[in-house]
Tab-separated table of C-alpha atoms in Angstrom:
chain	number	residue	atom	x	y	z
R	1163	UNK	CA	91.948	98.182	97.195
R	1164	UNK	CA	95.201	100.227	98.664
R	1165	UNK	CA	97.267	102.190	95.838
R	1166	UNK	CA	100.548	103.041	96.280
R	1167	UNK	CA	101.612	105.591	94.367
R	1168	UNK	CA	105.174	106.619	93.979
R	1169	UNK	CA	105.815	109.672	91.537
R	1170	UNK	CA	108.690	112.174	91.067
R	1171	UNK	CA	106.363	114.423	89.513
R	1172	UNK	CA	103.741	116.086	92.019
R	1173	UNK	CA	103.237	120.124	92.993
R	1174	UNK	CA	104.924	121.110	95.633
R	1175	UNK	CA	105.378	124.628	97.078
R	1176	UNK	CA	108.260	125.603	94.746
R	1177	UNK	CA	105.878	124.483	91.692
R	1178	UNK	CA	102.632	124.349	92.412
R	1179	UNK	CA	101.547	122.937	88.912
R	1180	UNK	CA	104.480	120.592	88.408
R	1181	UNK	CA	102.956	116.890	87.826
R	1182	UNK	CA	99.105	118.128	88.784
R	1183	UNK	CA	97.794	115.638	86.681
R	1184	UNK	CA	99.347	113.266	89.039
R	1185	UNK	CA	97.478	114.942	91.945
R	1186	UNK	CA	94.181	115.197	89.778
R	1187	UNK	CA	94.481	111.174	88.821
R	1188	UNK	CA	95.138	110.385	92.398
R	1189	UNK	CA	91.776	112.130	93.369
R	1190	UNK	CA	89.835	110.710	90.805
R	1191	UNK	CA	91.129	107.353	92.014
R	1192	UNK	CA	89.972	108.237	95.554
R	1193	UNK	CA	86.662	109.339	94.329
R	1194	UNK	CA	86.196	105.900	93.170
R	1195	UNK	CA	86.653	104.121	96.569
R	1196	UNK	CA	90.052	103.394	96.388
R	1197	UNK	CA	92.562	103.546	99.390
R	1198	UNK	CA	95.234	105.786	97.945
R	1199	UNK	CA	98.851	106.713	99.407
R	1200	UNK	CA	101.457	108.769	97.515
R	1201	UNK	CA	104.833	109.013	98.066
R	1202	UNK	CA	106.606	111.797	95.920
R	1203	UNK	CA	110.604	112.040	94.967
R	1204	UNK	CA	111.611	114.758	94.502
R	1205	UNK	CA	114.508	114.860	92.344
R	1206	UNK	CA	113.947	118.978	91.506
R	1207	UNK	CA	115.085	119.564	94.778
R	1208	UNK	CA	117.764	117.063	95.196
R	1209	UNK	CA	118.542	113.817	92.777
R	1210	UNK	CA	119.485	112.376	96.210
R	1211	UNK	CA	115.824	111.823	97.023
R	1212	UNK	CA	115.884	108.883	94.483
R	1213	UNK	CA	118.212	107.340	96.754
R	1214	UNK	CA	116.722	108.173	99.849
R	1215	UNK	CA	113.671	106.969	98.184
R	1216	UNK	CA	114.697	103.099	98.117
R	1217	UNK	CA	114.421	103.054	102.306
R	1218	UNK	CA	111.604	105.367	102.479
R	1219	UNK	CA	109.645	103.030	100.014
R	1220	UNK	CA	110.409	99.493	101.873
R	1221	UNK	CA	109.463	100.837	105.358
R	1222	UNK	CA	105.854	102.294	103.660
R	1223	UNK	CA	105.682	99.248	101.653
R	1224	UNK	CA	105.786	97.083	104.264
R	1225	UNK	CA	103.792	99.243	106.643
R	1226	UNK	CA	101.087	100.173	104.119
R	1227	UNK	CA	101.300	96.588	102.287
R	1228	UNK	CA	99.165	97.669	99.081
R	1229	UNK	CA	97.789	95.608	96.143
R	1230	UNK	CA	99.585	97.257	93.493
R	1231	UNK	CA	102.123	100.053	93.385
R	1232	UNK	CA	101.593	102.815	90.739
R	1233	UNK	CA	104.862	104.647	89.715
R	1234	UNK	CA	105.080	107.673	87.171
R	1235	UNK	CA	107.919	108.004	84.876
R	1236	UNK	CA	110.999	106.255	84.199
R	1237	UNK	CA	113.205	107.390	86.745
R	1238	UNK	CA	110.971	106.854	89.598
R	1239	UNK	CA	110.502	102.458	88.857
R	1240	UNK	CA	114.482	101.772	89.631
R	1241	UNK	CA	114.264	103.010	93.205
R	1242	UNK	CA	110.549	101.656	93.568
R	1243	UNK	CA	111.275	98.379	92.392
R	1244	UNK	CA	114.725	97.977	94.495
R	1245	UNK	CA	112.469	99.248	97.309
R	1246	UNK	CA	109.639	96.423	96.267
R	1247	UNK	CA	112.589	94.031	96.279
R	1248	UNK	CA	113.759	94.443	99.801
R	1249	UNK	CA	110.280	94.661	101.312
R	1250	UNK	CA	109.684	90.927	100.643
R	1251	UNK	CA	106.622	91.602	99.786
R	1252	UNK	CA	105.892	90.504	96.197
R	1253	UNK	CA	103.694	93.361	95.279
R	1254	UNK	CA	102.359	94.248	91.092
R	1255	UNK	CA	104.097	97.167	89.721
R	1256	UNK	CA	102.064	99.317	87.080
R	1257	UNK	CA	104.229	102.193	85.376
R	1258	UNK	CA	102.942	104.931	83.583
R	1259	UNK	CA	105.217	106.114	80.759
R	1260	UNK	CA	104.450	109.620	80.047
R	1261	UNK	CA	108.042	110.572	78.372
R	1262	UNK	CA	107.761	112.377	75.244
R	1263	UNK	CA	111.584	112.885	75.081
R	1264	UNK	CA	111.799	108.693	73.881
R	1265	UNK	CA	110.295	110.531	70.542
R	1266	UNK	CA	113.172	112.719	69.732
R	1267	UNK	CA	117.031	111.413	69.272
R	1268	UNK	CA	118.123	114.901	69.767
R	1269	UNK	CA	118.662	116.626	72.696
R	1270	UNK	CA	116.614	119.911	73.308
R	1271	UNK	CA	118.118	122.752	75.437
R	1272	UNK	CA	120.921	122.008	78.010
R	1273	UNK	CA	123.162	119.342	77.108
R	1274	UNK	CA	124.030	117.971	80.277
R	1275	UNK	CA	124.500	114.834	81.695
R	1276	UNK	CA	120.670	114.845	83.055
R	1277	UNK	CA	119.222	116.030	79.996
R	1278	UNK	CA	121.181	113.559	77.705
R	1279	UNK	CA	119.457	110.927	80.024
R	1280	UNK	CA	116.051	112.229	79.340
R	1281	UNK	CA	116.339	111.073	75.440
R	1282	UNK	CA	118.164	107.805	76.339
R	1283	UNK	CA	115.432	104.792	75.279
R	1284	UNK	CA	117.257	102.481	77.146
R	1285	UNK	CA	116.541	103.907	80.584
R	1286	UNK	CA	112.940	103.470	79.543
R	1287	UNK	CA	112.563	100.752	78.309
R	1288	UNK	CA	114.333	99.088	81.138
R	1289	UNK	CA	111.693	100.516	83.097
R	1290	UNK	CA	108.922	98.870	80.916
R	1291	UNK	CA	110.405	96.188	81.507
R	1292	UNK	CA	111.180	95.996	84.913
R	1293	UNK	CA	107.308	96.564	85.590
R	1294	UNK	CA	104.543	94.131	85.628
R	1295	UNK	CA	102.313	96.400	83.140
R	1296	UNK	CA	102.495	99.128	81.502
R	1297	UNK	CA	100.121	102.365	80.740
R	1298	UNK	CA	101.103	104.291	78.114
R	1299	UNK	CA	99.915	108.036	77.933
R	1300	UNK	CA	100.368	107.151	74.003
R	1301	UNK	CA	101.287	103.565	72.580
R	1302	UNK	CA	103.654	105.128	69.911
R	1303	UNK	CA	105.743	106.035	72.831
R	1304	UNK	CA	106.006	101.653	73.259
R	1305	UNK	CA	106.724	101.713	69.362
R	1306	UNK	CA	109.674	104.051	69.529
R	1307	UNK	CA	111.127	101.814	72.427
R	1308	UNK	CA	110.650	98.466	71.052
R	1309	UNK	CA	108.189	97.553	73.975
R	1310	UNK	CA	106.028	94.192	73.622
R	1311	UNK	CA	105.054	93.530	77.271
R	1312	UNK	CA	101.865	93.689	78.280
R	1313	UNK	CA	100.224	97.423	78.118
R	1314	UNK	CA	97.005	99.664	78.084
R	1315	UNK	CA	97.220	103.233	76.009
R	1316	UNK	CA	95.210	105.744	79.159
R	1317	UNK	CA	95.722	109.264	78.052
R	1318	UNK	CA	95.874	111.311	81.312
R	1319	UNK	CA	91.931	112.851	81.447
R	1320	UNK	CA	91.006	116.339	82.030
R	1321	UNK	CA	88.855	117.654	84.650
R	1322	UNK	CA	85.921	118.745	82.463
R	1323	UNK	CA	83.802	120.489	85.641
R	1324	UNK	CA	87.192	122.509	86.168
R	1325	UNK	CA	88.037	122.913	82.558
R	1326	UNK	CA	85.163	124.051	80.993
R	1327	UNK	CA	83.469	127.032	78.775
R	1328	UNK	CA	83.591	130.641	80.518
R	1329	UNK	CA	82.392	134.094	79.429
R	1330	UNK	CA	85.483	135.260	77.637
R	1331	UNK	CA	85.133	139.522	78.695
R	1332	UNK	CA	84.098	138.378	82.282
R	1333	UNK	CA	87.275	136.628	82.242
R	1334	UNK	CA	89.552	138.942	80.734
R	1335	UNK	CA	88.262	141.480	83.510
R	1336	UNK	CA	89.061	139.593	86.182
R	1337	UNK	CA	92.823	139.001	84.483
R	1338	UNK	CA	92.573	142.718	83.810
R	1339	UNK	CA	93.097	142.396	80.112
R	1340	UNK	CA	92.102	144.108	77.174
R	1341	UNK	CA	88.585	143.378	75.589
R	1342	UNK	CA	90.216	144.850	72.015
R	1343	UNK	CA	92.717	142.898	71.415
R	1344	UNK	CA	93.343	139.425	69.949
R	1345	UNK	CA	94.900	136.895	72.642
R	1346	UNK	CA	96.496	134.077	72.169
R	1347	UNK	CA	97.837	131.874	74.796
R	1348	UNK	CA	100.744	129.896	75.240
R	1349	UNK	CA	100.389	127.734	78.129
R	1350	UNK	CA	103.510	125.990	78.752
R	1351	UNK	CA	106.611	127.444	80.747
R	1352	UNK	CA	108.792	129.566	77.997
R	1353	UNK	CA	112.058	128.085	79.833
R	1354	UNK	CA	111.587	124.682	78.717
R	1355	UNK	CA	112.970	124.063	75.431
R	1356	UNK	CA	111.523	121.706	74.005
R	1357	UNK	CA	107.873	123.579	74.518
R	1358	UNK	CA	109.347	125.008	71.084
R	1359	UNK	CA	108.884	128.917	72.355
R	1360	UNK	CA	111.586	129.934	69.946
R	1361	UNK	CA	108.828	128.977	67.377
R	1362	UNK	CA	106.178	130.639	68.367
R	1363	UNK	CA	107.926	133.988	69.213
R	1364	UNK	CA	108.856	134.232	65.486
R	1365	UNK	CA	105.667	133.368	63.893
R	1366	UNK	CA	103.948	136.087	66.417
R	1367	UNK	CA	106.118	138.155	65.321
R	1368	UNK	CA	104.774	138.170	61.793
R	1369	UNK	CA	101.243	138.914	62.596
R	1370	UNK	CA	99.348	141.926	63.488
R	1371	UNK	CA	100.554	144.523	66.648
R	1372	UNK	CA	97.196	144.041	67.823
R	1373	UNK	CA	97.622	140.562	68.847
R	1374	UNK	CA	98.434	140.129	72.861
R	1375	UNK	CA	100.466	137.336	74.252
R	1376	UNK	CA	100.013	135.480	77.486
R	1377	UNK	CA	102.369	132.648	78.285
R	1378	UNK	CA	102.315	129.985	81.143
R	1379	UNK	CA	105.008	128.372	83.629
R	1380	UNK	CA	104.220	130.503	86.611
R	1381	UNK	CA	100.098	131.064	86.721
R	1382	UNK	CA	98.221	129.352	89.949
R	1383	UNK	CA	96.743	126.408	88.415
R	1384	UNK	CA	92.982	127.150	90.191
R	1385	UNK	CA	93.718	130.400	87.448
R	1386	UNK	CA	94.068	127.987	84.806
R	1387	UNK	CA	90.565	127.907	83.271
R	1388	UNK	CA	90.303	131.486	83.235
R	1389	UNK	CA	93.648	132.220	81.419
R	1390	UNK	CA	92.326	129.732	78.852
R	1391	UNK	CA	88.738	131.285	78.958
R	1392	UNK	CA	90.166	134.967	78.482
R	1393	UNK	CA	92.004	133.303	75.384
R	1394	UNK	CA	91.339	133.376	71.258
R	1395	UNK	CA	93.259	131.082	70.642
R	1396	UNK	CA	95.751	128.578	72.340
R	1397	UNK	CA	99.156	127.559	70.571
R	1398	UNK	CA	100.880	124.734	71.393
R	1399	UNK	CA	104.433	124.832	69.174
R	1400	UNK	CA	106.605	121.953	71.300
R	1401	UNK	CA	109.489	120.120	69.545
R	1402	UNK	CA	108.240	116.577	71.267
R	1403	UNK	CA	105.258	115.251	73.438
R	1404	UNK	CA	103.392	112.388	74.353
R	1405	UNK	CA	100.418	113.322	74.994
R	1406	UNK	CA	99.735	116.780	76.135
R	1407	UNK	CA	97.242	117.922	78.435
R	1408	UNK	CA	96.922	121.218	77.737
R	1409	UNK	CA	95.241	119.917	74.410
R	1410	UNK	CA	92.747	118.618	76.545
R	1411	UNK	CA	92.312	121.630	78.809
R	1412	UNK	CA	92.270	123.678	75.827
R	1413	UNK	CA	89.254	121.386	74.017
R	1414	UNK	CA	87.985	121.424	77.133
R	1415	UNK	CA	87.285	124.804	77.321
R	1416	UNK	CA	85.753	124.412	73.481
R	1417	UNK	CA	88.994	127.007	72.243
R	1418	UNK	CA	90.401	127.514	69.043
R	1419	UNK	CA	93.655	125.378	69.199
R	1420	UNK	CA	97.175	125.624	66.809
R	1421	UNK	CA	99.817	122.647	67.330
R	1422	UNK	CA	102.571	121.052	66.456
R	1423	UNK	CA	102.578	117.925	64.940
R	1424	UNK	CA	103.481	116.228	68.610
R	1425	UNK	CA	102.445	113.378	70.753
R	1426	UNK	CA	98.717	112.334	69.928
R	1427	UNK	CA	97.895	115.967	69.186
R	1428	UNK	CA	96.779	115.030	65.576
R	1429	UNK	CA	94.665	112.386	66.532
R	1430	UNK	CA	92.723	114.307	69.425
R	1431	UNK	CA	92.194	117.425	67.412
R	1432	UNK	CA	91.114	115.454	64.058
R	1433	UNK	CA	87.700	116.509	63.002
R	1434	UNK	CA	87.501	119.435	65.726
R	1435	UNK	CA	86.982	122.682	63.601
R	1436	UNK	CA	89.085	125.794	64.545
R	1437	UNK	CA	91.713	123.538	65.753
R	1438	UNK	CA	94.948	123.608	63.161
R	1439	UNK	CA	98.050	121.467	62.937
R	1440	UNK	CA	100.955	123.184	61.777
R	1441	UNK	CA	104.262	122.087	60.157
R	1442	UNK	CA	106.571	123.340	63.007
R	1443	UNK	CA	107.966	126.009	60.986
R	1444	UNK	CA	106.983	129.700	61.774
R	1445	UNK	CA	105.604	130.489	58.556
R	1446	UNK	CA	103.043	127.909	58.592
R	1447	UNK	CA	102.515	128.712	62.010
R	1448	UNK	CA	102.034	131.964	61.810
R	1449	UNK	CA	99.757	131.642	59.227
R	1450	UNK	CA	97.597	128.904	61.760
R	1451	UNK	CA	97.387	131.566	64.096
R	1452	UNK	CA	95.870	133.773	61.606
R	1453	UNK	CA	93.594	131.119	60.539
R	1454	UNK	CA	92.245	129.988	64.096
R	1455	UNK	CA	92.258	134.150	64.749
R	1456	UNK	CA	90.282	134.755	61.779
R	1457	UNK	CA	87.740	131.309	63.009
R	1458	UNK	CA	86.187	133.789	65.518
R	1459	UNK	CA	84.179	131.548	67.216
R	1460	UNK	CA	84.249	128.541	69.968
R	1461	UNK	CA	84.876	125.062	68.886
R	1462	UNK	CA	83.228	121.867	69.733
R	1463	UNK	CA	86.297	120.448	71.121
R	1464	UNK	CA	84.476	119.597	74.514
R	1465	UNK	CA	82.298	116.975	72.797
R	1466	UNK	CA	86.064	115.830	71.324
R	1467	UNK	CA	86.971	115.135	74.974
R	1468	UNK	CA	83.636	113.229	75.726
R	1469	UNK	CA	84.140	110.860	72.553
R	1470	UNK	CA	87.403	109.992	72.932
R	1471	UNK	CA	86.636	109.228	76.725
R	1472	UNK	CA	89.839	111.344	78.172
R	1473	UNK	CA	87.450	113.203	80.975
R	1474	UNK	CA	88.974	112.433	84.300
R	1475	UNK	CA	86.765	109.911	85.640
R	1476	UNK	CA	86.764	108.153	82.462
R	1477	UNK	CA	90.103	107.486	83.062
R	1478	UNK	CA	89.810	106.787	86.413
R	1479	UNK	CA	87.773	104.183	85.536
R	1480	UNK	CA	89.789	102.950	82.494
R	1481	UNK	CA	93.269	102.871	85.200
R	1482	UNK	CA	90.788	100.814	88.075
R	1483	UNK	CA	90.148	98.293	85.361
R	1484	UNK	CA	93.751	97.999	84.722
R	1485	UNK	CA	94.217	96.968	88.723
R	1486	UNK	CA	91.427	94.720	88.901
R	1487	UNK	CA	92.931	92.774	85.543
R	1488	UNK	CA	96.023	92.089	87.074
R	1489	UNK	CA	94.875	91.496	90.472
R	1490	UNK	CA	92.679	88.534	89.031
């Protein structure tokens, strides 16, 4: 079976860990046999890429002919399909909506003309539409937009032999940090608004000087599991998601976990112990830190990840299904 994939979200040499669970899907897809091609826009180097995209896509379309093209995010089906169109080859479409923005009506950070676009549900939905079917990284996402097409929820899965339990000192040596302190990790990049850093500043500053503070956005992601590993406790205060994978990562890693009420975080920490959802207000969230501090211990949030199925060649598995349904 040939995959196309066409995604504006991939690492490149600028970001090395923008869109890697594109990358890590498209090996896990591999590793199951199937005959895989990506093709990345990318619009964070130039929004003309979409446009250059349409011709780039019809010559590979036609060259590469697959069964079914793959695109990620909303952006990335109007070229794709156009592209599709002019190739004359009548090809399925899947889309994977990942786009926690279709959750909040108000815009977070810059208020530009590209932001403002990020929280319009009509691009979206359009999108939905304009594909054959539809994976949703959570099937609220569908609710929000008024979607009744066909559609599978597929959380993106987590590499569990990457992500996994490490000796927390060993790893804090090799990160040169301090064995006597308290760390607690934010993983996301602290220039992204809507990761809610704002909120988490102010409840750390509430609790105790002893308490050190690692945050994400530039780490090598092969560093990943060992920034986690080093890590008491990992805080995850964003204004809006869909399904975040540093959840995941986090349970994968069986660590203590505070989060906003966002995306499907609720419903994958439910029943894990030392994990905390807090009203995103720094009071209470402070006071979750404390609380997930004070736990002391590992979690079983691994064996989380293994019920609910969201290891990486679960989903692999779950997204080849998908293919084979519609190809029948």
């Amino acid at each position: 079976m040939r995959i196309l994939i066409s995604t504006n979200m991939y690492p490149f040499q600028r970001i090395t860990h923008y869109g890697i669970f594109v990358q890590r899907e498209e090996r896990s897809l591999r590793a199951l046999g199937l005959d895989v091609k990506v093709y990345f826009i990318n619009g964070k180097e130039s929004r003309a890429n979409y446009f250059k995209a349409v011709f780039e896509l019809v010559k590979i379309i036609r060259e590469f002919k697959p069964d079914i093209i793959h695109v990620h995010h909303s952006y990335t089906v109007y070229p794709t399909k156009l592209a599709q169109m002019i190739s004359g080859i009548r090809v399925p479409i899947v889309f994977t909506l990942h786009e926690g923005a279709a959750f909040s009506d108000k815009v977070v950070g810059k208020k530009d003309f590209f932001n403002r676009l990020r929280h319009w549900k009509k691009v979206k939905k359009l999108a939905c539409e304009m594909a054959d079917f539809v994976i949703a990284v959570n099937k609220e996402l569908l609710q929000v937009l008024d979607y009744t097409g066909p559609y599978e929820e597929i959380p993106c899965g987590v590499d569990v032999d990457f992500f996994k339990p490490m000796d927390t000192m060993e790893c804090r040596k090799k990160l040169n940090l301090p064995f006597d302190k308290k760390i607690v990790f934010f993983p996301s990049s602290i220039e992204r608004a809507e990761k809610g850093y704002e909120l988490f500043c102010r409840s750390i500053a509430l609790l105790d000087g002893k308490i050190k503070v690692i945050v994400g956005g530039n780490i090598n992601p092969n560093d990943m599991p060992i920034y986690y590993n080093a890590s008491d406790v990992v805080a995850q205060s964003s204004v809006y998601e869909a399904s975040p994978i540093t959840i995941k990562e986090a349970l994968a890693c069986n660590l203590p976990i505070v989060s906003t009420p966002s995306g499907d975080s609720p419903r994958i920490l439910q029943g894990v112990e030392g994990c905390y959802i807090s009203r995103p207000h720094f009071l209470d969230f402070a006071a979750n830190i404390s609380q997930a501090i004070d736990f002391g211990r590992r979690t079983n949030g691994r064996k989380r990840i293994l019920e609910l199925g969201f290891d990486l060649m679960g989903t692999a598995k779950k997204i080849l299904s998908v293919y084979e349904n519609i190809l029948k």
